Amino acid sequence: MKPAVYITRKIPAEIVLKLEEHCQVRMWYQEDVPVPRDVLEQEIRHADGLFCLLTETIDRKLLDKSERLKVVSNMAVGYNNIDIEAAKEKGITVTNTPGVLTETTADLTFALLMATARRLIESSDYLRNGDWKTWSPMQLTGQDIYRATIGIVGMGRIGASLAKRARGFDMNILYYNRSRKYELEEEFNMKYTDLDSLLRESDYVCIMTPYTPETKNLIGARELSLMKKTGILINTARGGIVNELELFRALKEGEIWAAGLDVFEQEPISLDHPLLTLQNVVTLPHIGSASIRTRMKMADLAADNLLLALQNQTPKYVVV
Ligand code: DGY
């Protein structure tokens, strides 16, 4: 009998077909609405494999309901939505999708940096709202990017791809990471620093680190106070790494100049969130990896990981 797989969101038809060749597939069909928890709790009982997104909380309570689950395949590189310890204890394989989204996410991070520094969204709104009456010397002036200093917090795959882009803009590159990356230092002519020095010296601080108990609230009031008044914070990693209320205060009081955010503690961010009242924040709905080609690759890789685990082979990317 074919193994049973549950997919928590409508994914491209070719990926479903690929899974159906080997599995009995059930899928949550309601487009763009996360599967309700009670439905997921029901479905997980008899599933051998779960294909899920970062919108699902795969916690111990949920895993306890599964009777024969072998694998949780997350269609994301981040896996902070999954209780890894609980999965490990239960002998459930967890997989993710690194690699295929690296360049696309680095592109978006650099685009967000540029949009924030040069006030692109604000300028576009200015024009559309009919505020553009004349050209004037200091109108909508932003910060330069070329030859500025970028501080990259987290030097994994995406951090390194961001450094590659920063080189192209003749930027001075600093980075902070748990371990030093000597080869990358050489390749991108970048300097390793402690976090406080990076915050003090950078014009752009880019958060590129995974979300773990150690990085929760890594950037709070103290860290923001170390940044330059002209400094810009960019976060395309995970919301919880930056304390949002402290960021709001720092932006409002002019302690830092601006922020570009693709991720939030609570997603979707509530429309009455104080951050959304500020002009000097560019906000995006978690679209770091959102190119058509990359999202297809992520879905395909997540399917491959799932199938390999169900066939008792080693998946391409195993978290645990
Ligand atoms: C991930 O993969 O973790 C991103 O946040 C979404 O692509």
XYZ file of C-alpha atoms and ligand atoms in Angstrom:
327
model
C 0.000 0.000 0.000
C 1.183 3.501 -0.853
C 2.150 5.690 2.115
C -0.261 8.445 3.102
C 0.865 12.038 2.723
C -0.862 15.198 3.875
C -0.040 18.540 2.212
C -1.036 21.569 4.255
C -1.575 24.030 1.387
C -2.373 23.981 -2.292
C 0.964 23.501 -4.067
C 1.721 23.384 -7.827
C -0.097 20.557 -9.620
C 3.086 18.983 -11.032
C 4.456 18.536 -7.531
C 1.210 16.929 -6.370
C 1.358 14.576 -9.379
C 4.916 13.635 -8.540
C 3.892 12.753 -4.986
C 0.802 10.894 -6.213
C 2.971 8.519 -8.233
C 4.230 7.067 -4.980
C 1.784 8.138 -2.273
C -1.860 8.539 -1.409
C -2.133 12.278 -1.203
C -4.566 14.413 0.744
C -4.259 18.191 0.584
C -5.772 21.276 2.208
C -7.349 22.858 -0.859
C -8.447 26.248 0.388
C -6.036 28.563 -1.342
C -3.990 30.924 0.797
C -5.616 30.051 4.080
C -3.596 27.954 6.509
C -5.098 24.608 7.398
C -7.120 24.921 10.624
C -5.447 23.292 13.570
C -8.285 20.820 14.215
C -8.122 19.622 10.590
C -4.352 19.197 10.837
C -4.730 17.285 14.114
C -7.170 14.937 12.388
C -5.073 14.506 9.244
C -1.799 13.862 11.034
C -3.208 10.823 12.800
C -2.987 8.584 9.762
C -0.291 10.316 7.739
C 3.100 8.737 7.052
C 4.434 12.000 5.666
C 3.585 15.650 6.199
C 4.405 18.322 3.610
C 4.067 21.655 5.449
C 4.855 25.357 5.284
C 6.277 27.776 7.827
C 2.698 28.807 8.644
C 2.063 25.524 10.464
C 3.109 25.050 14.055
C 4.371 21.505 14.280
C 4.640 21.206 18.041
C 4.847 18.288 20.436
C 1.085 18.251 20.972
C 0.511 17.803 17.250
C 3.236 15.184 16.844
C 1.728 13.262 19.808
C -1.416 12.795 17.743
C 0.427 11.086 14.919
C 0.326 7.324 14.915
C 2.823 6.518 12.177
C 4.380 9.755 10.981
C 7.863 9.199 9.538
C 8.708 12.573 8.061
C 7.862 16.264 8.264
C 9.025 18.032 5.117
C 9.057 21.812 5.569
C 8.910 23.870 2.375
C 11.274 26.478 3.840
C 14.864 26.710 4.903
C 13.870 27.987 8.361
C 12.309 25.395 10.654
C 11.541 27.372 13.789
C 7.885 26.352 13.301
C 8.800 22.750 14.175
C 9.599 21.285 17.593
C 12.821 19.578 16.540
C 13.444 17.982 19.941
C 9.997 16.383 19.978
C 10.458 15.087 16.419
C 13.852 13.669 17.318
C 12.501 11.893 20.386
C 9.776 10.333 18.281
C 12.155 9.291 15.531
C 10.425 11.542 12.990
C 12.697 12.901 10.247
C 12.481 16.646 9.643
C 13.688 18.095 6.333
C 14.012 21.603 4.900
C 14.846 23.332 1.611
C 18.124 25.250 1.793
C 20.254 26.125 -1.235
C 17.530 26.622 -3.835
C 16.365 29.929 -2.354
C 19.736 31.456 -1.507
C 20.201 33.824 -4.453
C 16.550 34.851 -4.630
C 16.492 35.742 -0.935
C 19.775 37.644 -1.217
C 18.302 39.560 -4.186
C 15.262 40.547 -2.144
C 17.409 41.529 0.831
C 19.481 43.830 -1.333
C 16.368 45.203 -3.026
C 14.857 45.961 0.384
C 18.076 47.617 1.495
C 18.015 49.843 -1.581
C 14.299 50.591 -1.316
C 14.742 51.625 2.321
C 17.914 53.659 1.798
C 16.528 55.534 -1.216
C 12.951 55.804 0.121
C 11.437 54.152 -2.948
C 8.013 53.305 -1.523
C 7.628 56.709 0.107
C 8.692 58.425 -3.138
C 6.274 56.400 -5.225
C 3.424 57.252 -2.810
C 4.495 60.913 -2.897
C 4.054 60.999 -6.648
C 0.775 59.087 -6.699
C -0.698 61.222 -3.903
C -0.132 64.346 -5.991
C 2.518 65.780 -3.632
C 5.117 66.197 -6.387
C 4.898 69.900 -7.184
C 8.478 70.581 -8.204
C 12.032 69.221 -8.100
C 13.804 70.513 -5.028
C 17.341 70.074 -3.682
C 16.730 67.986 -0.571
C 13.404 66.435 -1.517
C 13.141 62.719 -0.596
C 16.869 62.416 -0.108
C 18.098 59.087 1.238
C 21.359 57.351 2.096
C 24.086 56.215 -0.269
C 24.715 52.539 -0.737
C 27.937 52.428 -2.758
C 31.048 52.407 -0.542
C 28.910 52.394 2.625
C 29.550 49.833 5.362
C 27.271 46.798 5.526
C 27.203 44.599 8.639
C 25.898 41.102 8.023
C 24.681 39.252 11.110
C 24.816 35.545 10.227
C 27.173 34.299 7.536
C 25.355 31.266 6.168
C 24.521 30.704 2.517
C 22.265 33.759 2.194
C 24.641 35.980 4.186
C 27.462 35.046 1.794
C 25.289 35.784 -1.250
C 24.439 39.149 0.223
C 28.160 39.843 0.696
C 28.676 39.025 -2.998
C 26.108 41.678 -3.931
C 27.624 44.190 -1.499
C 31.028 43.729 -3.171
C 29.497 44.817 -6.444
C 28.537 48.093 -4.774
C 32.066 48.597 -3.415
C 30.758 48.281 0.108
C 32.915 47.802 3.114
C 31.728 44.466 4.567
C 31.671 43.444 8.241
C 30.142 40.249 9.502
C 29.308 38.532 12.740
C 28.737 34.796 12.986
C 29.100 31.998 15.520
C 32.131 30.736 13.635
C 34.570 32.558 11.395
C 34.442 31.987 7.652
C 38.050 32.511 6.602
C 37.550 31.606 2.940
C 34.635 33.989 2.558
C 36.599 36.739 4.314
C 39.209 36.343 1.623
C 36.739 36.036 -1.241
C 34.670 39.113 -0.356
C 37.348 41.074 1.443
C 35.215 41.218 4.562
C 36.078 41.606 8.200
C 34.864 39.564 11.164
C 33.776 41.625 14.196
C 31.883 41.159 17.422
C 28.217 42.149 17.260
C 28.582 45.438 19.158
C 31.354 46.699 16.854
C 29.336 45.676 13.816
C 26.335 47.631 15.115
C 28.464 50.714 15.842
C 30.336 50.749 12.544
C 27.726 49.715 9.976
C 25.525 51.944 7.852
C 23.373 48.911 7.085
C 22.806 46.092 9.565
C 21.329 43.030 7.837
C 19.895 40.205 9.897
C 20.575 36.903 8.136
C 20.725 34.469 11.041
C 18.353 31.577 11.802
C 15.755 32.058 14.531
C 16.740 29.983 17.558
C 16.391 30.458 21.339
C 19.829 32.168 21.209
C 18.848 34.668 18.502
C 15.404 35.532 19.938
C 15.441 39.311 20.579
C 19.083 39.454 19.503
C 18.431 43.058 18.454
C 16.732 45.029 21.218
C 16.962 48.487 22.803
C 20.634 48.180 23.758
C 21.733 46.957 20.331
C 19.675 49.590 18.493
C 21.207 52.301 20.663
C 24.641 51.254 19.431
C 23.707 51.822 15.786
C 24.454 55.034 13.905
C 21.692 57.654 13.805
C 21.879 57.279 10.019
C 21.890 53.472 10.348
C 19.390 51.230 8.592
C 18.246 47.837 9.869
C 17.194 45.178 7.360
C 15.544 41.952 8.481
C 14.682 39.197 6.015
C 15.369 36.325 8.438
C 12.691 35.960 11.134
C 10.658 38.523 13.041
C 11.445 37.370 16.565
C 15.149 38.125 16.135
C 14.403 41.853 16.403
C 12.316 43.228 19.258
C 9.632 45.088 17.311
C 8.434 47.457 19.999
C 11.984 48.517 20.774
C 12.613 48.928 17.059
C 9.503 51.091 16.790
C 10.761 53.328 19.602
C 14.248 53.619 18.079
C 12.780 54.564 14.680
C 10.284 57.014 16.135
C 12.870 58.736 18.296
C 15.376 58.961 15.457
C 17.852 56.674 17.171
C 18.233 54.896 13.827
C 17.289 56.226 10.411
C 15.106 53.532 8.886
C 14.261 49.843 8.723
C 13.335 47.404 5.973
C 11.375 44.403 7.212
C 10.212 41.334 5.324
C 9.442 39.311 8.461
C 7.513 39.927 11.672
C 6.969 38.378 15.077
C 3.341 37.795 14.164
C 2.581 37.083 10.500
C 0.564 38.582 8.957
C 1.423 41.685 11.025
C -1.662 43.290 12.503
C -2.704 46.407 10.587
C -2.767 48.425 13.807
C 0.858 47.565 14.615
C 2.757 50.767 15.535
C 5.518 49.986 13.000
C 2.999 50.503 10.201
C 2.464 54.119 11.269
C 6.052 55.077 10.421
C 7.234 56.496 7.077
C 10.805 55.326 7.645
C 9.919 51.625 7.556
C 9.534 49.566 4.405
C 7.408 46.513 5.100
C 6.967 43.447 2.917
C 4.816 40.331 3.426
C 7.600 37.720 3.834
C 8.510 37.493 0.132
C 12.248 36.768 0.431
C 12.131 33.601 -1.652
C 9.104 34.606 -3.734
C 10.204 34.182 -7.330
C 8.211 31.743 -9.450
C 11.257 29.613 -10.226
C 12.502 29.479 -6.651
C 9.141 28.638 -5.118
C 8.814 25.797 -7.671
C 12.268 24.553 -6.726
C 11.411 24.711 -3.025
C 8.212 22.710 -3.543
C 10.081 20.186 -5.693
C 12.874 19.793 -3.147
C 10.381 19.426 -0.305
C 8.647 16.671 -2.319
C 11.962 14.902 -2.994
C 12.898 15.059 0.685
C 9.531 13.609 1.640
C 9.690 10.780 -0.903
C 13.242 9.809 0.005
C 12.371 9.626 3.697
C 9.286 7.525 2.970
C 11.436 5.184 0.847
C 13.868 4.787 3.780
C 16.563 6.702 1.955
C 18.429 9.752 3.193
C 16.641 12.945 2.139
C 18.656 15.684 0.444
C 18.411 18.021 3.458
C 17.834 16.545 6.879
C 17.421 18.755 9.946
C 17.032 15.812 12.286
C 12.356 30.201 4.525
O 12.503 29.375 3.618
O 12.656 29.964 5.687
C 11.831 31.545 4.138
O 11.546 32.348 5.198
C 10.678 31.449 3.168
O 11.253 31.115 1.971
